[in-house]
Amino acid sequence: MTDGQSDPRRRARKTALLDAARRRFAQDGFAGTSVASIVREAGVAQGTFYLYFENKAHLLVHLRAEILRDFSAALDRAIARDAPADARLVQALENLYAAVRRHRKMLRVIRQATSGDEIDRVWVEGRRVLAGPLGRLLAEGRAEGRFDLDAPPSFSAHLLLSLFDDLLFDALEYRVPAGGRATLRGATRFVLRGLGVARPRIDDLCPSTARAA
Amino acid sequence: MTDGQSDPRRRARKTALLDAARRRFAQDGFAGTSVASIVREAGVAQGTFYLYFENKAHLLVHLRAEILRDFSAALDRAIARDAPADARLVQALENLYAAVRRHRKMLRVIRQATSGDEIDRVWVEGRRVLAGPLGRLLAEGRAEGRFDLDAPPSFSAHLLLSLFDDLLFDALEYRVPAGGRATLRGATRFVLRGLGVARPRIDDLCPSTARAA
Amino acid sequence: MTDGQSDPRRRARKTALLDAARRRFAQDGFAGTSVASIVREAGVAQGTFYLYFENKAHLLVHLRAEILRDFSAALDRAIARDAPADARLVQALENLYAAVRRHRKMLRVIRQATSGDEIDRVWVEGRRVLAGPLGRLLAEGRAEGRFDLDAPPSFSAHLLLSLFDDLLFDALEYRVPAGGRATLRGATRFVLRGLGVARPRIDDLCPSTARAA
Amino acid sequence: MTDGQSDPRRRARKTALLDAARRRFAQDGFAGTSVASIVREAGVAQGTFYLYFENKAHLLVHLRAEILRDFSAALDRAIARDAPADARLVQALENLYAAVRRHRKMLRVIRQATSGDEIDRVWVEGRRVLAGPLGRLLAEGRAEGRFDLDAPPSFSAHLLLSLFDDLLFDALEYRVPAGGRATLRGATRFVLRGLGVARPRIDDLCPSTARAA
DNA sequence: AATGAATGAGTCTTCATTCAT
DNA sequence: GATGAATGAAGACTCATTCAT
């Protein structure tokens, strides 16, 4: 039996390929990266690639799934804490921000790539996955009397997610004035106000850095 | 001298090329569209293309600029009206929504295309262009005592723009639950609350369709 | 020593591989069939294939030989009977026709495959094998005064074989008008006339179906 | 206007490509010949090939059509003569033999190639084209009292064609004993007898070379 | 003997761009 | 200015065969 060591080896190879792809994509974009350059960097033969991935586009499915898993974990970590809903929300937004930051380059690549059906499905599914816990958090906050939603929690959750991944992605990517930390603070405060949190509580949870000029 | 008629002819040709490109891109994406198919549709020779555009990617610069101009006009039309700032903001958001809707397909194409430096520059520039008038509207609203910003107007403007182009783009593209009209209403109300507009006034300007469950 | 069971096992494996190849070739042609698909269907490992066959092309040698054996048996069965030479010839042609029918798909595949030297050799050899007994039958028929050959029996035998394998193959393959049974009858009668058999005897041995229009 | 010389140039290029293909195919077979080797031999760029042919397989359509045209001309030349039907038939068979001889190599290639639908259609069509005049010749011969067919002329025509292209092809290809001229004579005599031509007349039209051993 | 992961040369085809006319 | 034939580099993917286990 040679299976004893084949599995870890498989896993290692796949990881090597994925890592190489991530690096090449970040550098040259999806279309600009050839399978040849990926295998060269991973140190395997051309044909080996197709032992691990159906085709070039399939790499994106994996890469996207990885990112989604990380986003999901970031959210869950914040929500699982023992604290008032609004405080947990602030933490959740912060974690999300950090995650966007971590994956900024790959997010850009994924946006660039012509999205096949399967890739789209993963993405939409991902949105749903993230919106679930976030929606529940908003519902809890409303029950606790901390949020004053005027739309169903799930809808508000989608709104917030959009705001946080796309907006922050852009902030980081295009260096909109007042990006970075200030953007996080500003956006968080904006969200809290949109959720009907009172001004003093907002100042408490998330002190404003930017002085309203 | 035949120049007298060469200029209008040049313009017509360029337009024909641009129109053809728009149609092909919308159908097949940027990478999926060949220069050959564009010139065929425009009814000119292959080589002629390069008399009007440096290369294929350059088409995007023009297409992007066109969209930006349209967005800008949509915004200005609303802001120029004679009405309170908050009412003008609601109208502006609605116009923006309509513009996103109109250009959805091309926006997607532009996102897909590998972004050369020049294309990026146009995009960032565009954001700035839009943020200008919007920021001034927010400032006016604050002066009128209608908005209660806790960040500089320009920053808030960027926030709103992001919310409205990316979010709505996604809503239309991925059919997030409660997309379409309801999304516009929901997002508008969220924005108004974030700007500190009082509940009765919000109901006035933008009656809620979705009943908070 | 485990060799006691290795031999039957070897034989079984080889047969399994050959059967799988026949099925795949019939479906997808020679070039269109990968060794991978053959071993998958045969339920053995990729590398095992090369323990039984030098290479992919070598399969054809075996397959061809099999077919030849079947043709040969079909011929011998008819010739060995106890009957006049002309009647045996009619039966031989019928058997040949049935054999072509049975192996039609593989015959086509074999024609397609690029013929290495060895494959050619098998084919020529096969013709010779078939021409032997058929030539002797013709000689007997001449001795019996039933055939009136004006070429050596072996040459006539080659003529008949060509007529019967290629012609009938084409008839079946390309659906020439009046293919199938009628073709068999027509060709048989043509052959009998070519061999100088008298009209009434021909009608006896092989009644005409097609009315000469 | 540059059209004046573009057309002859196009034609010359196409011919060059076709010639190169013929040479390469004859040498290495269809599957064994790469487009690269063809363009190299024709002295044009890789991409140029696809300006003249849809794809590699399409070459066969042209090559096949060429051969068919030549066969057809060979037949017509004999049939159009002013002579008795049986004499014209003998001439027709001789011309056909020469044509098979000329195109032997390409016929082999065409048989090898996996035949797409379009290619098959050309082939079947070709058979029909050839069978037409030949069938009419047989009918004329019957009317003149020279042939005694016991199947419809068109069917007999197909029979003869098969006999003459496939059989002779094999004779030349596999060097069956008594190939070449003797084969032509033998086959012709066989055919004449099958058509009911009397022995003295046969000896007249086509003196036997092979002494029946 | 059997396995099956790994190899890498080789295939067809596309297409942005150039340039002689 | 306009043309469109020609270019040739580049790309994704396949698959017969090998070889360490």
XYZ file of N, CA and C in Angstrom, chain C residues 28 31-32 64 108 111-115 120 123-124 127-128 142 148-156 158-160 162-163 165-168 170 173-174 176-179 182-184 186-187 189-197 199 202-203 208 210-213, chain D residues 28-32 64 108 111-115 120 123-124 127-128 142 148-156 158-160 162-163 165-168 170 173-174 176-179 182-184 186-187 189-191 193-196 199 202-203 208 210-213:
378
model
N -15.648 5.480 -30.353
C -14.968 6.761 -30.560
C -13.858 6.745 -31.603
N -8.129 7.029 -32.918
C -7.481 8.249 -32.421
C -8.290 8.864 -31.281
N -9.598 8.705 -31.344
C -10.462 9.316 -30.334
C -10.519 8.569 -29.025
N -7.211 -7.130 -35.244
C -7.251 -7.505 -36.644
C -7.143 -9.023 -36.794
N -13.920 -0.661 -39.812
C -13.800 0.778 -40.056
C -12.669 1.372 -39.212
N -9.342 0.500 -40.593
C -9.011 1.302 -41.765
C -8.512 2.692 -41.371
N -9.141 3.228 -40.316
C -8.778 4.576 -39.876
C -7.356 4.653 -39.359
N -7.029 3.650 -38.544
C -5.764 3.735 -37.812
C -4.570 3.824 -38.754
N -3.669 4.664 -38.384
C -2.438 4.760 -39.150
C -1.775 3.395 -39.103
N -1.456 2.897 -40.250
C -1.002 1.513 -40.281
C 0.497 1.413 -40.173
N 0.126 -3.725 -41.298
C 0.018 -4.033 -42.718
C 0.317 -5.498 -42.984
N -2.492 -7.709 -42.243
C -3.576 -7.579 -43.210
C -3.301 -8.392 -44.480
N -2.128 -8.169 -45.030
C -1.745 -8.886 -46.246
C -1.761 -10.386 -45.989
N -5.251 -11.704 -46.020
C -5.774 -11.903 -47.361
C -5.302 -13.239 -47.923
N -4.020 -13.476 -47.701
C -3.446 -14.698 -48.231
C -4.121 -15.919 -47.590
N -13.689 -25.930 -60.832
C -13.283 -26.030 -62.219
C -13.121 -27.500 -62.614
N -15.813 -21.871 -64.961
C -15.010 -21.691 -66.162
C -14.129 -20.476 -65.952
N -13.035 -20.651 -65.251
C -12.160 -19.526 -64.900
C -11.300 -19.138 -66.082
N -11.048 -17.821 -66.239
C -10.037 -17.516 -67.234
C -8.845 -16.816 -66.607
N -8.674 -17.085 -65.324
C -7.478 -16.622 -64.623
C -7.160 -17.690 -63.592
N -5.952 -17.682 -63.087
C -5.623 -18.698 -62.081
C -6.569 -18.595 -60.885
N -6.895 -19.715 -60.279
C -7.833 -19.708 -59.155
C -7.437 -18.744 -58.045
N -6.158 -18.671 -57.748
C -5.757 -17.811 -56.630
C -6.034 -16.340 -56.962
N -5.834 -15.999 -58.212
C -6.128 -14.621 -58.601
C -7.627 -14.340 -58.506
N -8.407 -15.258 -59.000
C -9.857 -15.105 -58.919
C -10.303 -15.015 -57.467
N -8.665 -13.781 -54.973
C -8.382 -12.427 -54.487
C -9.444 -11.441 -54.968
N -9.823 -11.610 -56.209
C -10.836 -10.747 -56.794
C -12.134 -10.837 -55.998
N -12.525 -12.070 -55.723
C -13.776 -12.279 -54.998
C -13.714 -11.719 -53.582
N -11.943 -9.287 -52.430
C -12.001 -7.842 -52.470
C -13.432 -7.409 -52.684
N -14.039 -8.023 -53.637
C -15.429 -7.693 -53.919
C -16.273 -7.853 -52.675
N -15.345 -8.198 -49.253
C -15.168 -7.439 -48.016
C -15.346 -5.956 -48.229
N -14.660 -5.390 -49.176
C -14.755 -3.947 -49.342
C -16.125 -3.505 -49.831
N -16.605 -4.164 -50.858
C -17.903 -3.761 -51.389
C -18.985 -3.821 -50.334
N -19.059 -4.955 -49.653
C -20.132 -5.087 -48.680
C -19.919 -4.142 -47.516
N -18.663 -1.232 -47.702
C -19.163 0.068 -48.147
C -20.675 0.093 -48.216
N -21.843 0.559 -44.860
C -21.386 1.805 -44.243
C -22.047 3.023 -44.870
N -22.097 3.037 -46.152
C -22.572 4.255 -46.815
C -23.981 4.105 -47.388
N -25.345 2.426 -49.817
C -25.501 2.485 -51.259
C -26.897 1.967 -51.577
N -27.548 2.507 -52.587
C -28.869 2.006 -52.957
C -28.842 0.489 -53.095
N -29.889 -0.162 -52.643
C -29.981 -1.610 -52.751
C -28.915 -2.318 -51.921
N -28.600 -1.759 -50.739
C -27.664 -2.409 -49.829
C -28.343 -3.614 -49.196
N -30.248 -7.554 -50.709
C -30.255 -7.460 -52.170
C -28.835 -7.354 -52.711
N -28.001 -6.605 -51.994
C -26.621 -6.483 -52.426
C -25.944 -7.851 -52.429
N -26.176 -8.603 -51.385
C -25.574 -9.926 -51.305
C -25.996 -10.775 -52.500
N -27.265 -9.836 -55.412
C -26.762 -9.288 -56.673
C -25.290 -9.605 -56.876
N -24.522 -9.402 -55.841
C -23.092 -9.651 -55.960
C -22.816 -11.133 -56.194
N -24.765 -13.353 -57.614
C -25.120 -13.707 -58.995
C -24.066 -13.193 -59.978
N -23.596 -11.977 -59.731
C -22.567 -11.402 -60.590
C -21.320 -12.285 -60.595
N -20.952 -12.711 -59.426
C -19.772 -13.564 -59.285
C -19.976 -14.891 -60.019
N -21.138 -15.476 -59.821
C -21.387 -16.771 -60.468
C -21.304 -16.637 -61.989
N -21.839 -15.555 -62.507
C -21.753 -15.349 -63.953
C -20.310 -15.164 -64.383
N -19.585 -14.420 -63.568
C -18.178 -14.203 -63.871
C -17.409 -15.517 -63.886
N -17.900 -16.483 -63.131
C -17.230 -17.783 -63.065
C -17.776 -18.740 -64.114
N -18.671 -18.221 -64.933
C -19.149 -19.033 -66.047
C -20.257 -20.020 -65.684
N -20.907 -19.820 -64.573
C -22.011 -20.709 -64.205
C -23.221 -20.356 -65.075
N -27.006 -19.720 -66.461
C -28.132 -18.996 -65.899
C -29.105 -19.860 -65.074
N -27.691 -20.719 -61.807
C -27.620 -19.531 -60.941
C -28.963 -19.281 -60.281
N -30.024 -19.330 -61.074
C -31.356 -19.106 -60.514
C -31.675 -20.127 -59.435
N -32.902 -14.589 -58.006
C -32.781 -13.133 -58.083
C -33.952 -12.454 -57.384
N -33.939 -8.788 -57.292
C -34.109 -7.550 -58.065
C -34.495 -7.894 -59.494
N -35.581 -7.349 -59.932
C -35.985 -7.517 -61.334
C -35.193 -6.530 -62.166
N -34.454 -6.987 -63.100
C -33.722 -6.068 -63.984
C -34.710 -5.133 -64.657
N -34.644 -3.844 -64.306
C -35.656 -2.883 -64.791
C -35.575 -2.695 -66.296
N 3.285 11.039 -43.913
C 3.080 10.739 -42.492
C 1.644 10.407 -42.108
N 0.753 10.377 -43.078
C -0.647 10.131 -42.719
C -1.307 11.392 -42.201
N -2.604 11.319 -42.077
C -3.346 12.511 -41.666
C -3.070 12.879 -40.218
N -3.290 11.920 -39.341
C -3.100 12.200 -37.918
C -1.644 12.537 -37.625
N -0.739 11.937 -38.375
C 0.678 12.146 -38.123
C 1.231 13.446 -38.669
N -10.345 15.354 -51.319
C -11.292 14.358 -51.790
C -12.018 14.843 -53.041
N -5.428 6.473 -49.744
C -5.099 5.819 -48.488
C -5.262 6.782 -47.314
N -8.861 7.361 -46.480
C -9.454 6.250 -45.755
C -9.064 6.265 -44.302
N -7.829 6.653 -44.053
C -7.338 6.662 -42.678
C -8.055 7.670 -41.814
N -8.245 8.841 -42.382
C -8.734 9.957 -41.569
C -10.108 9.661 -41.000
N -10.265 10.022 -39.762
C -11.577 9.919 -39.162
C -12.491 10.784 -39.995
N -13.531 10.171 -40.500
C -14.338 10.904 -41.454
C -15.479 11.654 -40.794
N -17.723 12.534 -45.354
C -18.511 11.390 -45.810
C -19.472 11.792 -46.910
N -17.943 11.991 -50.211
C -17.588 10.680 -50.713
C -18.798 9.966 -51.332
N -19.855 9.906 -50.547
C -21.081 9.264 -51.013
C -21.574 9.966 -52.274
N -19.555 8.869 -55.191
C -19.972 7.572 -55.713
C -21.177 7.734 -56.645
N -22.111 8.536 -56.161
C -23.315 8.728 -56.956
C -22.967 9.370 -58.306
N -26.928 -2.637 -72.784
C -28.018 -3.597 -72.764
C -28.937 -3.383 -73.961
N -25.871 -8.337 -70.723
C -27.039 -9.067 -70.249
C -27.088 -8.916 -68.732
N -27.598 -7.796 -68.262
C -27.607 -7.499 -66.830
C -28.712 -8.271 -66.139
N -28.427 -8.732 -64.913
C -29.591 -9.251 -64.201
C -29.851 -8.448 -62.923
N -29.421 -7.207 -62.946
C -29.764 -6.275 -61.871
C -29.898 -4.906 -62.530
N -30.558 -3.982 -61.898
C -30.709 -2.656 -62.507
C -29.337 -2.061 -62.812
N -29.200 -1.324 -63.884
C -27.899 -0.754 -64.286
C -27.225 0.027 -63.173
N -28.003 0.797 -62.412
C -27.367 1.631 -61.394
C -26.714 0.761 -60.321
N -27.392 -0.344 -60.011
C -26.817 -1.241 -59.016
C -25.540 -1.883 -59.548
N -25.617 -2.324 -60.766
C -24.424 -2.921 -61.377
C -23.284 -1.915 -61.428
N -22.679 0.469 -59.327
C -22.066 0.547 -57.995
C -21.146 -0.635 -57.750
N -21.593 -1.788 -58.174
C -20.804 -2.993 -58.028
C -19.443 -2.833 -58.716
N -19.497 -2.374 -59.937
C -18.257 -2.210 -60.703
C -17.336 -1.172 -60.077
N -17.092 -0.249 -57.011
C -16.494 -0.783 -55.808
C -15.362 -1.714 -56.187
N -15.669 -2.575 -57.103
C -14.661 -3.519 -57.556
C -13.429 -2.774 -58.044
N -12.455 0.626 -57.636
C -11.597 1.494 -56.828
C -11.002 0.749 -55.658
N -11.804 0.041 -54.915
C -11.234 -0.606 -53.742
C -10.282 -1.737 -54.096
N -10.737 -2.580 -54.991
C -9.891 -3.715 -55.344
C -8.541 -3.263 -55.882
N -8.582 -2.385 -56.833
C -7.319 -1.976 -57.436
C -6.465 -1.207 -56.448
N -6.295 -1.777 -53.326
C -5.616 -2.780 -52.515
C -4.516 -3.474 -53.292
N -1.696 -1.265 -53.294
C -1.211 -0.943 -51.963
C -0.513 -2.127 -51.299
N -1.146 -3.266 -51.386
C -0.614 -4.393 -50.643
C 0.112 -5.405 -51.534
N -0.767 -7.452 -53.844
C -1.353 -8.776 -53.982
C -0.688 -9.437 -55.183
N -0.481 -10.728 -55.138
C 0.105 -11.405 -56.302
C -0.659 -11.042 -57.563
N 0.040 -10.863 -58.624
C -0.588 -10.549 -59.898
C -1.263 -9.183 -59.901
N -0.656 -8.243 -59.210
C -1.188 -6.867 -59.226
C -0.844 -6.221 -60.555
N -1.767 -7.019 -65.010
C -2.484 -8.290 -65.047
C -3.793 -8.185 -64.280
N -3.753 -7.491 -63.158
C -4.958 -7.327 -62.360
C -6.017 -6.594 -63.165
N -5.592 -5.556 -63.849
C -6.545 -4.804 -64.655
C -7.204 -5.713 -65.697
N -7.398 -9.004 -65.746
C -8.211 -10.035 -65.110
C -9.553 -9.488 -64.656
N -9.487 -8.362 -63.999
C -10.715 -7.787 -63.468
C -11.644 -7.383 -64.603
N -11.852 -8.655 -67.614
C -12.445 -9.868 -68.194
C -13.541 -10.425 -67.280
N -13.253 -10.421 -65.999
C -14.230 -10.918 -65.035
C -15.530 -10.117 -65.135
N -15.355 -8.829 -65.212
C -16.516 -7.946 -65.298
C -17.304 -8.203 -66.577
N -17.509 -10.849 -68.317
C -18.249 -12.104 -68.217
C -19.461 -11.932 -67.322
N -19.252 -11.208 -66.238
C -20.384 -10.951 -65.339
C -21.493 -10.198 -66.056
N -21.104 -9.442 -67.084
C -22.112 -8.682 -67.825
C -22.645 -9.478 -69.019
N -22.231 -10.708 -69.086
C -22.793 -11.582 -70.121
C -22.180 -11.415 -71.505
N -17.426 -14.971 -74.822
C -16.001 -15.203 -74.723
C -15.174 -14.639 -75.910
N -14.887 -10.994 -75.654
C -13.998 -10.630 -74.543
C -12.540 -10.710 -74.992
N -12.190 -11.814 -75.625
C -10.806 -11.970 -76.086
C -10.413 -10.850 -77.040
N -6.491 -11.943 -72.890
C -6.002 -12.439 -71.604
C -4.483 -12.548 -71.621
N -2.848 -13.677 -68.553
C -2.584 -14.801 -67.654
C -3.149 -16.073 -68.251
N -2.327 -17.036 -68.378
C -2.786 -18.345 -68.845
C -3.373 -19.072 -67.658
N -4.620 -19.426 -67.750
C -5.247 -20.153 -66.657
C -4.450 -21.413 -66.392
N -3.810 -21.482 -65.226
C -2.897 -22.583 -64.919
C -3.631 -23.916 -64.784
